[in-house]
Coordinates of C-alpha atoms (C1' of nucleotides) in Angstrom, one line a residue:
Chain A
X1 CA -75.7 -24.5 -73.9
X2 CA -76.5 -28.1 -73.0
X3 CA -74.8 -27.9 -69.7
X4 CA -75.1 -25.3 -68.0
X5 CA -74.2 -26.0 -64.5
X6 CA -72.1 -28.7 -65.4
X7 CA -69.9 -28.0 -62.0
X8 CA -72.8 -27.2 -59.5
X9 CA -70.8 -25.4 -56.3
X10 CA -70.6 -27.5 -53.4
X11 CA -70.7 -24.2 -51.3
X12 CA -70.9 -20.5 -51.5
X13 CA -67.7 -18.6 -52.2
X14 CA -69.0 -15.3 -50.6
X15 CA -68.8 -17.4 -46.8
X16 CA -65.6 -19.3 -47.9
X17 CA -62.4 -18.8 -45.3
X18 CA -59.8 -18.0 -48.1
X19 CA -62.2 -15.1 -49.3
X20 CA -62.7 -13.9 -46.2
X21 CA -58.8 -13.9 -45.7
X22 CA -57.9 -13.0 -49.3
X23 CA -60.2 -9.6 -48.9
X24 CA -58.4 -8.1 -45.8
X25 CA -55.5 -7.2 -48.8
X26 CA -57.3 -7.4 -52.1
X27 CA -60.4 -5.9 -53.6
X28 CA -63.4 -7.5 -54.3
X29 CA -62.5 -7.5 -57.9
X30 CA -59.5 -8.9 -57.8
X31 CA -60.9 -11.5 -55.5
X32 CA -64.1 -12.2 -58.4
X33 CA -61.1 -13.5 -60.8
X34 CA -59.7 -15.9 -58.6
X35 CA -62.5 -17.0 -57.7
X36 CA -63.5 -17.3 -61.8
X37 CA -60.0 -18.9 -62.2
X38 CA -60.4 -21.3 -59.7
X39 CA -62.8 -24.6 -59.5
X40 CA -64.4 -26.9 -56.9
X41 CA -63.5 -30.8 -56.5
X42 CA -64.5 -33.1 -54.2
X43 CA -61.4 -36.1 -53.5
X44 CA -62.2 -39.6 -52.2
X45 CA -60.4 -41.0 -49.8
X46 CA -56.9 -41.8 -51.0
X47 CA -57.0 -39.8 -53.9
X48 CA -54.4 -37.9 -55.2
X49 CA -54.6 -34.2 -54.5
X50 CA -51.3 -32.7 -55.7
X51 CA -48.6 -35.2 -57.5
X52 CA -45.3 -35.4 -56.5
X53 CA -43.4 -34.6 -59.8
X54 CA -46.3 -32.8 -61.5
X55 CA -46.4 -29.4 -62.9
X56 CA -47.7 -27.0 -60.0
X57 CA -50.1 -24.9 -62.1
X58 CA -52.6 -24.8 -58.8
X59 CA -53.1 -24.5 -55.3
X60 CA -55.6 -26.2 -52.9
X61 CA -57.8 -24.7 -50.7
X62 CA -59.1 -27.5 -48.8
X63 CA -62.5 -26.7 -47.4
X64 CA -63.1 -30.0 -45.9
X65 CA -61.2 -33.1 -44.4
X66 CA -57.9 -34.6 -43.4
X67 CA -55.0 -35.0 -45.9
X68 CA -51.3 -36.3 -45.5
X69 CA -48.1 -34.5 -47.5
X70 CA -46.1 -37.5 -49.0
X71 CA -42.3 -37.3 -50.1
X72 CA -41.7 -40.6 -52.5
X73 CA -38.3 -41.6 -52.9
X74 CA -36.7 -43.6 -55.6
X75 CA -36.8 -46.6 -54.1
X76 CA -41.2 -46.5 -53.9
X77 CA -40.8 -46.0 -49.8
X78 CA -42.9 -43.1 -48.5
X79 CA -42.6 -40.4 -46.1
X80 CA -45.4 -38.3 -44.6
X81 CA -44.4 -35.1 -44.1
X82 CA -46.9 -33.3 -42.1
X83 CA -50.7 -33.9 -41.7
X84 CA -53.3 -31.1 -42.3
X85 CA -56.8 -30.4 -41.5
X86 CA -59.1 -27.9 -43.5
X87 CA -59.7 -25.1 -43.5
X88 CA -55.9 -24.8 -44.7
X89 CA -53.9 -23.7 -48.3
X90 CA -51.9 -26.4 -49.6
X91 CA -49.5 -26.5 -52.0
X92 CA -48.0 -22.6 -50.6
X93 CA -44.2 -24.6 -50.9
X94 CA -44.9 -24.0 -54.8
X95 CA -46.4 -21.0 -55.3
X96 CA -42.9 -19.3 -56.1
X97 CA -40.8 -21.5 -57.4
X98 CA -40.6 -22.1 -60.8
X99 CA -42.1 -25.9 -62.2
X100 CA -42.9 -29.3 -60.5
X101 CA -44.4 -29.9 -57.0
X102 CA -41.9 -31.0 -54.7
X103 CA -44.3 -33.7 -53.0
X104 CA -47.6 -35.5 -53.1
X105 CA -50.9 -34.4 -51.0
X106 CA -53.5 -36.9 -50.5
X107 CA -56.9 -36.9 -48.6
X108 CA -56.1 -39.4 -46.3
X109 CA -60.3 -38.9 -45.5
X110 CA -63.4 -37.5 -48.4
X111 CA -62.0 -34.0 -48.4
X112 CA -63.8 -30.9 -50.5
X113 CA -61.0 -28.2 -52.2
X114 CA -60.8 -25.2 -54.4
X115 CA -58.2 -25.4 -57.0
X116 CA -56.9 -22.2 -57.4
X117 CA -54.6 -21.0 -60.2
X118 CA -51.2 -20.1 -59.4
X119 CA -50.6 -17.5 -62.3
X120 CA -53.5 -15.8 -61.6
X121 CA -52.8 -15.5 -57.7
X122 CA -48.9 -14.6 -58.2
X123 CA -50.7 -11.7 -60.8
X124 CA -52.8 -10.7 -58.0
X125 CA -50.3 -11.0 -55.3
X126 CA -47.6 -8.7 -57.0
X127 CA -50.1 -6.0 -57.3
X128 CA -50.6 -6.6 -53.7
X129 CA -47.5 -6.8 -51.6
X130 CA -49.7 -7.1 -48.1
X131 CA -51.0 -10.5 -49.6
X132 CA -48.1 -11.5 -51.0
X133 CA -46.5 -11.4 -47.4
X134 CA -49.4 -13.6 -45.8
X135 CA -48.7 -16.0 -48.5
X136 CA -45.0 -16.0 -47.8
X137 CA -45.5 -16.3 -44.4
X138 CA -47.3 -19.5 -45.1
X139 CA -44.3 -21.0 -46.9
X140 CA -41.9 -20.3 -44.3
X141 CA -43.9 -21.8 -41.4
X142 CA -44.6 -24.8 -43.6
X143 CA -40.5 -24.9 -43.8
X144 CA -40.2 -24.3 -40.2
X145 CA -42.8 -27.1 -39.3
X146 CA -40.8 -29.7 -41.4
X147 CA -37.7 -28.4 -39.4
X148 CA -39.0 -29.5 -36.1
X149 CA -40.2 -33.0 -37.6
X150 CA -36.3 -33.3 -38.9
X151 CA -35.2 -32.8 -35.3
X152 CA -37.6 -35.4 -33.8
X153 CA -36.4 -37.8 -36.9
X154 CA -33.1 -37.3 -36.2
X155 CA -32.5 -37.9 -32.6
X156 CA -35.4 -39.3 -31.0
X157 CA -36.0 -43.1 -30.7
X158 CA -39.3 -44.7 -31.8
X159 CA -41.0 -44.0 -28.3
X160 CA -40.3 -40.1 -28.8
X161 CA -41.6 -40.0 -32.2
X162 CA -44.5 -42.0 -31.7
X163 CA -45.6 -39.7 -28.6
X164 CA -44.6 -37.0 -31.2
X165 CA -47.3 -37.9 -33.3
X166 CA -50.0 -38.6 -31.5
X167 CA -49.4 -35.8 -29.4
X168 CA -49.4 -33.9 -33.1
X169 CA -52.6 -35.7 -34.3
X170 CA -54.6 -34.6 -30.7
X171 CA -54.0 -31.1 -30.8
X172 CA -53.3 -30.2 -34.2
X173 CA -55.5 -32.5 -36.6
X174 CA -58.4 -33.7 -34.3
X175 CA -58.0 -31.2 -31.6
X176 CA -59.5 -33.7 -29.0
X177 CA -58.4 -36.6 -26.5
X178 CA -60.1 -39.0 -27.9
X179 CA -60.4 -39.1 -31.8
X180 CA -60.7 -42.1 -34.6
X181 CA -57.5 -42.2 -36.9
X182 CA -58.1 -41.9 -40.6
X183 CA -54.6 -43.4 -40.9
X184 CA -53.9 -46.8 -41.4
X185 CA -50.8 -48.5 -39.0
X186 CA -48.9 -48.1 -41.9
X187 CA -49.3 -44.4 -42.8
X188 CA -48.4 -44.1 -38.8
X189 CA -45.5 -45.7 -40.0
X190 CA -44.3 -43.2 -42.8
X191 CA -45.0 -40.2 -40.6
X192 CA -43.0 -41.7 -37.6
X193 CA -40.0 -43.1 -39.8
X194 CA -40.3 -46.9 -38.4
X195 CA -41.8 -50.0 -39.2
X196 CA -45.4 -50.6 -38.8
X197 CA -44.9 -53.2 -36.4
X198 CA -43.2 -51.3 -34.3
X199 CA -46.0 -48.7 -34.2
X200 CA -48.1 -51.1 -32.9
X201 CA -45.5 -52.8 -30.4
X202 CA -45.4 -48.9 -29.3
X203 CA -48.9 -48.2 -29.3
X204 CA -49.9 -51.2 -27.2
X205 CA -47.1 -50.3 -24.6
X206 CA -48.4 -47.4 -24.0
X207 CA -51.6 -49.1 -23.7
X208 CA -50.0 -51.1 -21.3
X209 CA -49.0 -48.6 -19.0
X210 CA -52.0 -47.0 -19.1
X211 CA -50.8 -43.7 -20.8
X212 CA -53.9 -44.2 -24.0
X213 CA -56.2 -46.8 -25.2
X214 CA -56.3 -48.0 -28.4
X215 CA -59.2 -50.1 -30.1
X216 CA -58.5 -50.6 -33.5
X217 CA -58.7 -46.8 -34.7
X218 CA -59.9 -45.3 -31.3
X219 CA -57.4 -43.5 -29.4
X220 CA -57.7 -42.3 -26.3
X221 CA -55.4 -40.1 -24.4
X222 CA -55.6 -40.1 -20.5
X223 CA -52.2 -39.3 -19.1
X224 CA -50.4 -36.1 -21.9
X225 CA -48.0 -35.4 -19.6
X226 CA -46.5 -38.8 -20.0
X227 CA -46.4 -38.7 -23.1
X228 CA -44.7 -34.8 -23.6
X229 CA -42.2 -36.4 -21.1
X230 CA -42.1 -39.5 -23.4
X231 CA -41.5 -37.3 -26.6
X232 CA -38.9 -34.9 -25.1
X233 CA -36.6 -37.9 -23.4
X234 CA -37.6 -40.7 -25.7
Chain B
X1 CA -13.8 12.5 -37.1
X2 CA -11.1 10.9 -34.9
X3 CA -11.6 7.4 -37.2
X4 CA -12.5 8.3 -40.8
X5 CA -12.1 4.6 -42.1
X6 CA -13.4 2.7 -38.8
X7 CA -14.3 0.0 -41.0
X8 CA -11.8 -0.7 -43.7
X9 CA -13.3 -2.8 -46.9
X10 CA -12.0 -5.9 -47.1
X11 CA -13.3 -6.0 -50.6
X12 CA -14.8 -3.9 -53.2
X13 CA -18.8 -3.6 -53.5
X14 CA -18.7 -3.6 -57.6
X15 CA -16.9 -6.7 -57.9
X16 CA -19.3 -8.5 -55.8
X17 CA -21.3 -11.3 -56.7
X18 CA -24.3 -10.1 -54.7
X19 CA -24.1 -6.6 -56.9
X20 CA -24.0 -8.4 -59.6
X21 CA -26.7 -10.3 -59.7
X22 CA -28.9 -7.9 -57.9
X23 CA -28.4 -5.3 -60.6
X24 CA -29.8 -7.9 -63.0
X25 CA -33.1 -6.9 -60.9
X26 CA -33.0 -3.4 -59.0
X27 CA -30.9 -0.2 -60.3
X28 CA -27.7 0.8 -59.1
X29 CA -29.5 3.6 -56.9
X30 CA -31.3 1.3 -55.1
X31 CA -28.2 -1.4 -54.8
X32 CA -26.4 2.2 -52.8
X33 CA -29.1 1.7 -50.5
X34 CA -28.2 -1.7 -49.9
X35 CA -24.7 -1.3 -49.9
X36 CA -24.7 1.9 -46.9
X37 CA -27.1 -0.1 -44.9
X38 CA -24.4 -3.3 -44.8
X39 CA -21.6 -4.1 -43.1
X40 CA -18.8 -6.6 -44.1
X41 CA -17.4 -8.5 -41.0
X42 CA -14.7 -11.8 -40.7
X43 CA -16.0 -14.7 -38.8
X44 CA -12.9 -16.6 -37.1
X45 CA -13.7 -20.8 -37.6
X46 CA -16.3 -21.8 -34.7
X47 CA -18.2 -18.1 -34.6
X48 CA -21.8 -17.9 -34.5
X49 CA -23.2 -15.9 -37.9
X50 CA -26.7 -15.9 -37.2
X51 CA -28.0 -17.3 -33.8
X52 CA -31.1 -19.4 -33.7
X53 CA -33.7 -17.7 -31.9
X54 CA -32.2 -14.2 -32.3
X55 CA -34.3 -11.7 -34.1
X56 CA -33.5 -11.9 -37.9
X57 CA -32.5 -8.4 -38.6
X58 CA -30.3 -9.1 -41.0
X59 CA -29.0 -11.9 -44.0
X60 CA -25.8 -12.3 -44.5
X61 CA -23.5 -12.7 -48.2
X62 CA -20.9 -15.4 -47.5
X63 CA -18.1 -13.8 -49.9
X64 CA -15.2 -16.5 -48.4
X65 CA -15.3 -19.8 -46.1
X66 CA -17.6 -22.8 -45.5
X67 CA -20.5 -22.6 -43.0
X68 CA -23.2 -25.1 -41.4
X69 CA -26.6 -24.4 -40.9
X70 CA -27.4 -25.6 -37.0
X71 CA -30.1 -26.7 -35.0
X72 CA -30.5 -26.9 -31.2
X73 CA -32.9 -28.9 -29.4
X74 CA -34.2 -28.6 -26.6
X75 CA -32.3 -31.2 -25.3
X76 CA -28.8 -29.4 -26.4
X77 CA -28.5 -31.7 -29.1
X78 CA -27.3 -30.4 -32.7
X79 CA -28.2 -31.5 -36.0
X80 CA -26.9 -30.0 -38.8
X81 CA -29.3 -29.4 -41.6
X82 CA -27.0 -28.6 -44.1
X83 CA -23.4 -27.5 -45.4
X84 CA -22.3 -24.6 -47.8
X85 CA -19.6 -22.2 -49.2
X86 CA -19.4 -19.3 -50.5
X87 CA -20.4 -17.3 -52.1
X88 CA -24.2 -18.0 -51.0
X89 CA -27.1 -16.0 -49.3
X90 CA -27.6 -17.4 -45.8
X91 CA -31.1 -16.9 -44.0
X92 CA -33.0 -16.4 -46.9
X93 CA -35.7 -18.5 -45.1
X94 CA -36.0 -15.8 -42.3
X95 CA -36.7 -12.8 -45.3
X96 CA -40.0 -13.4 -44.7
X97 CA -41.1 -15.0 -41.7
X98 CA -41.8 -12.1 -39.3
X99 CA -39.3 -12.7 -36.3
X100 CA -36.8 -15.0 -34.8
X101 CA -34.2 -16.8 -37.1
X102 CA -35.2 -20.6 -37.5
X103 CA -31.8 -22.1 -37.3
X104 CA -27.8 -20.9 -36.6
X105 CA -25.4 -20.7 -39.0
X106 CA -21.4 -21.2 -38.1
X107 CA -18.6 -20.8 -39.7
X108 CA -16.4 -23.6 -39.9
X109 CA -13.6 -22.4 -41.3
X110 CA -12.6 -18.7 -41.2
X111 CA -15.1 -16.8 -43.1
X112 CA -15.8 -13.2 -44.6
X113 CA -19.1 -11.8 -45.3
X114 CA -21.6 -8.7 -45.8
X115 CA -24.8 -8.3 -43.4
X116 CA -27.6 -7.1 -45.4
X117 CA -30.1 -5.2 -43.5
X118 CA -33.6 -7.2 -44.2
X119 CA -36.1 -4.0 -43.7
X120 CA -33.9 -2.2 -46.4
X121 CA -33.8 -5.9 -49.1
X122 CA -37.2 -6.7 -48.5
X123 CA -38.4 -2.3 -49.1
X124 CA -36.4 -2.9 -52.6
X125 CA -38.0 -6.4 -53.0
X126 CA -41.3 -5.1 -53.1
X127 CA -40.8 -2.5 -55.4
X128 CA -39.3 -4.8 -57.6
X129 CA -41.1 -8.0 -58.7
X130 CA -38.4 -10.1 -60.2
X131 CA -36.0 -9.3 -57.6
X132 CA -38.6 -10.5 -55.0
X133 CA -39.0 -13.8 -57.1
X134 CA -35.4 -14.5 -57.9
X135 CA -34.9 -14.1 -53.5
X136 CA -38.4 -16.4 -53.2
X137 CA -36.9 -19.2 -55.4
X138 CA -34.3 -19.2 -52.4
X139 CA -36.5 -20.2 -50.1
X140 CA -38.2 -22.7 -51.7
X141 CA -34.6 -24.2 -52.7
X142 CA -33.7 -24.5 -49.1
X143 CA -36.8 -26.1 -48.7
X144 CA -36.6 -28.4 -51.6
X145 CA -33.0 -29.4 -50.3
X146 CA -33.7 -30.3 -46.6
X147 CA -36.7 -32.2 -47.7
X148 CA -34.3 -34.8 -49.1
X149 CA -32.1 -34.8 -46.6
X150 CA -35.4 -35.6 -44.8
X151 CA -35.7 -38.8 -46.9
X152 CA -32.1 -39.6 -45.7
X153 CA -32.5 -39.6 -42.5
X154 CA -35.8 -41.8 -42.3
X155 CA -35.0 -44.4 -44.7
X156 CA -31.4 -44.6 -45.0
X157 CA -29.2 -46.8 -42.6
X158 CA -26.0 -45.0 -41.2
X159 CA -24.3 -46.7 -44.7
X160 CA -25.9 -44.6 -46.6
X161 CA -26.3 -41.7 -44.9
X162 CA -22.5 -41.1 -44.6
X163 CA -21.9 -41.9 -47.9
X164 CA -24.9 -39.1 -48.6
X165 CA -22.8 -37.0 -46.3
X166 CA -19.2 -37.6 -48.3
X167 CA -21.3 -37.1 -51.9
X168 CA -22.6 -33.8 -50.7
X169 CA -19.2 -32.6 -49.4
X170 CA -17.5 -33.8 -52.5
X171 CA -19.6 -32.5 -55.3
X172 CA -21.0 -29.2 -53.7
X173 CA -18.6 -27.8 -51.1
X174 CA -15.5 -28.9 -51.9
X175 CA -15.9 -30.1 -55.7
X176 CA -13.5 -32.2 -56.0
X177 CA -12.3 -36.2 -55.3
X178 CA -10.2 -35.3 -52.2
X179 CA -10.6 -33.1 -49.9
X180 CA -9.7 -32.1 -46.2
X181 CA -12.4 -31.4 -44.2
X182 CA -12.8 -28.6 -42.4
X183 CA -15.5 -31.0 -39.5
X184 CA -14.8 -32.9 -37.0
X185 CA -16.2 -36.3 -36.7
X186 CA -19.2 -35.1 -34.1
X187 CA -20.0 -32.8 -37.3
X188 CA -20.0 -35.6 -39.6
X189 CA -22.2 -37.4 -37.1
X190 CA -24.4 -34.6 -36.5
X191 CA -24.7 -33.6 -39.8
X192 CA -25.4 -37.8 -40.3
X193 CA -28.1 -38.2 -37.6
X194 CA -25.6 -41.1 -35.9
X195 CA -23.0 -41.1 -33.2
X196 CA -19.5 -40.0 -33.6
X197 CA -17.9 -43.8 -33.1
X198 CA -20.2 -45.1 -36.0
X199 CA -18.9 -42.3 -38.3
X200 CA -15.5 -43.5 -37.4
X201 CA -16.5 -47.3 -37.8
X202 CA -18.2 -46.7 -40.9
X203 CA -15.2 -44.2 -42.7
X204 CA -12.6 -47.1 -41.5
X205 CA -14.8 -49.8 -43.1
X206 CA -14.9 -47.3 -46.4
X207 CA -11.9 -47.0 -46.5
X208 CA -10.8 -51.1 -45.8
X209 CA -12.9 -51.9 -48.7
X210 CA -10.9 -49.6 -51.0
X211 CA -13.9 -47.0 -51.5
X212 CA -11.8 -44.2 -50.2
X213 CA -9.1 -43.4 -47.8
X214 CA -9.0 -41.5 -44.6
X215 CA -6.2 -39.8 -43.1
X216 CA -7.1 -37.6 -40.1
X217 CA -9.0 -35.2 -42.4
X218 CA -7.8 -35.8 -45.5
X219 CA -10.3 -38.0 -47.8
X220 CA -10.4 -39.3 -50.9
X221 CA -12.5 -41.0 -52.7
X222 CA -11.1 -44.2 -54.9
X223 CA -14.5 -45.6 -56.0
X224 CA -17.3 -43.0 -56.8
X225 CA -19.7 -45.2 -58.0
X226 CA -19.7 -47.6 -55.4
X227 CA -20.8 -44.8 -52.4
X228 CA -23.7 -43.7 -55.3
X229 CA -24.8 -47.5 -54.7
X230 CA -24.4 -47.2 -50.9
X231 CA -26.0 -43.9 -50.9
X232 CA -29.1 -45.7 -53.1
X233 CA -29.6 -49.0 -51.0
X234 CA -28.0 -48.2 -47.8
Chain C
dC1 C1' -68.3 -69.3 -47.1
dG2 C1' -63.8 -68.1 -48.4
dC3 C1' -60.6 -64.7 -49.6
dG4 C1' -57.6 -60.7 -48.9
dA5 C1' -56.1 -56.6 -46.5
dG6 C1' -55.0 -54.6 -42.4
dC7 C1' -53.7 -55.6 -37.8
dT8 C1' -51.3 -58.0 -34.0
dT9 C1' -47.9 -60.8 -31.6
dG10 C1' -43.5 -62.8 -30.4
dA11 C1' -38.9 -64.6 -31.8
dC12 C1' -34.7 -63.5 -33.9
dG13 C1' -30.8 -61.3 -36.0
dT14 C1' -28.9 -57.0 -37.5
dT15 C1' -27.8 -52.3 -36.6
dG16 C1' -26.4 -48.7 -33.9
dT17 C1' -25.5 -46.6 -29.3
dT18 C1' -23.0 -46.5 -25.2
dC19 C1' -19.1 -47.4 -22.6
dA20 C1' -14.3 -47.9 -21.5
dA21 C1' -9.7 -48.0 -22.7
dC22 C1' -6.1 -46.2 -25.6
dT23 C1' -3.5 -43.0 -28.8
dA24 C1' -1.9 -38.8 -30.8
dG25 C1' -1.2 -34.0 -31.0
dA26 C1' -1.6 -29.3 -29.0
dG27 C1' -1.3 -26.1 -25.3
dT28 C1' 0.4 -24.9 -20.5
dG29 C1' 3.4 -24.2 -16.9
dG30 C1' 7.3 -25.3 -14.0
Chain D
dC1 C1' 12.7 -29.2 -22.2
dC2 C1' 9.8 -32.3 -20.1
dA3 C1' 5.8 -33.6 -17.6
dC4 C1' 0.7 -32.5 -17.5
dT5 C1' -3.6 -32.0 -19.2
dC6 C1' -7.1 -31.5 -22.6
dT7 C1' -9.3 -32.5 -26.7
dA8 C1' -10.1 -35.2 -30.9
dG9 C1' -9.8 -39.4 -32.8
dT10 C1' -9.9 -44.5 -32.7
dT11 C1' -10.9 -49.3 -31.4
dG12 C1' -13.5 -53.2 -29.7
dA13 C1' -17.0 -55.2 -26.7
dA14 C1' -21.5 -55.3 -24.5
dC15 C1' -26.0 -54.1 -24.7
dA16 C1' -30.3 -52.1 -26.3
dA17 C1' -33.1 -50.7 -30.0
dC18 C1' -35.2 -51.7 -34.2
dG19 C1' -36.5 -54.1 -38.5
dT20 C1' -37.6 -58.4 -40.5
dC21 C1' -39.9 -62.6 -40.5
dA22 C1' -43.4 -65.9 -39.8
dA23 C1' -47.8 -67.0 -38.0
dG24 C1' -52.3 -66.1 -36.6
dC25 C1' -56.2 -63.0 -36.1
dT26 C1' -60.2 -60.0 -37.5
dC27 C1' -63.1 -57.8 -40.4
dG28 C1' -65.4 -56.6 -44.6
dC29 C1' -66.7 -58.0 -49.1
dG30 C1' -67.6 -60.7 -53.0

DNA sequence: CGCGAGCTTGACGTTGTTCAACTAGAGTGG
DNA sequence: CCACTCTAGTTGAACAACGTCAAGCTCGCG
């Protein structure tokens, strides 16, 4: 053979998260042909991780970085669904329903992922009905996460959903006060459902008033109080 | 026994729908065991079927009526996620989510349905693989369908979100041209994402163009194509 | 040095919410 | 049988929110 570590591992599978998870309800066996079904990828920035539209024959564990579910419409406008950090399982929304992927995931920063196969983990999974239910529970939060986005869409003015996301991006992506977006205004934009002038009309308003500081993609948060009251009245 | 026939049947178990198509999956043994552990109930127009944040003990088989699937905020606001009649599975998204129901579901017109006990469904489930997956592509459906009402709601002006609203009712609940609702106007609007006088504004402008007439809750539509186009660049 | 992409700002017009007034029908009680 | 009240629906006007536009700015890159 000419190549014979033609896809050098970028890291270890025996310390990986989703083994470590995947072996409280499956053997060690059953784990070894995942793990043979599945293959590492690194994705720049901005690629394409899972395609709207696209046969879902695999899942993502992301091991590293920051990536952004996208819903294209037919007119080309986008919507970001939810932002995840790793370590997380994308794709879940797909593993049981039969053909394409209902939206995009793109690393919205260099992100490192295991594709996994879906026939081989719904195989394993029906053999295993304790796994199967952690990977159901992982749709339905997914479903219920997208609920409580609907609600802030729905009947919260720019304000409220702008607090909503920043207040989303502290403690659930960067889990910090102060943290450097890898979003452009523009992806803001998508996830907030406004125009990206209006994010930054917002965003320097609450400059203003002292409630953050933003300096090109440094944020800073110094009153969150303000801004939960801001997102539940706003 | 003083009441041998406490509960009367308001319909018969082998002509059901939900027998039906189950015994595609499980054996007729096992659908007894479903059967005994239900209970068919009537829900008068306005009654609560399953109540967010109750414990989801139960999904329910909508044999007769229309129902919408309800979300509080925090705030006491409602949106409505979505509309559907019988028959149907409602709370399929709580199967497996461990807990509290993620949404309410009313009827809104007089209504007749089974509870199905979910410890019993989901012990049958797991035992039988294809019967699991057939219940798992409802989840994902009701996924897939309030992600594009998703889309609606953050690109589409009040235009063409009511016109999405009078396409849905037409093709899927009611399935035909004219119809009488069975909402009020603050459903239309919260089922819209708008206020009540802008559903009103919007219906009356509808119907001055000659896309549709409105009397009290009678509607019908003249001009189908036309609300497609509204629906599309509204 | 110049170009282009992303960002920022303010002005302006459109859209949508809020408010207030009015109508119609349904239920209640004298 | 007629006030009455209550609710749902309707209308238009005033106001606020938001998107669009146009212009200028900054930064990185060829």
């Amino acid at each position: 053979m000419i190549y014979p570590e033609k896809r050098p591992k970028l890291y270890n599978c025996d310390t990986c998260l989703f083994k470590i998870i995947s072996c409280q309800y499956i053997n060690s066996e059953e784990f070894k042909k995942l793990q043979d079904s599945s293959i590492q990828l690194r994705f720049k920035k901005g690629e394409a991780i899972l395609k709207q539209g696209a046969n879902a024959s695999y899942l993502v564990f992301l091991q590293k970085g920051i990536v952004k579910f996208n819903l294209e419409d037919e007119m080309g406008k986008n919507l970001i669904l939810t932002i995840t950090k790793s370590p997380s399982l994308l794709g879940s929304a797909n593993i049981f329903y039969e053909g394409i992927n209902i939206f995009s995931v793109y690393a919205v920063e260099d992100c490192e992922g295991c594709l996994i196969d879906i026939p081989m983990l719904k195989q394993i999974a029906l053999l295993n009905t304790d796994f199967l239910m952690k990977l159901l529970e992982l749709v339905s939060g997914m479903f219920k996460t997208s609920v409580f986005n609907f609600i802030s869409l729905a009947h919260k003015q720019v304000n409220g959903r702008i607090a909503d996301v920043i207040i989303y991006l502290s403690t659930s992506v960067y889990q910090s006060l102060s943290f450097t977006l890898s979003l452009s205004r523009k992806e803001l934009s998508e996830f907030a459902g406004c125009s990206t002038e209006n994010v930054i009309h917002t965003l320097s308003r609450f400059h203003k008033e002292g409630i953050l500081s933003v300096e090109g993609k440094k944020i800073e948060i110094h009153d969150f109080e303000r801004l939960q009251k801001i997102s539940k009245f706003g």
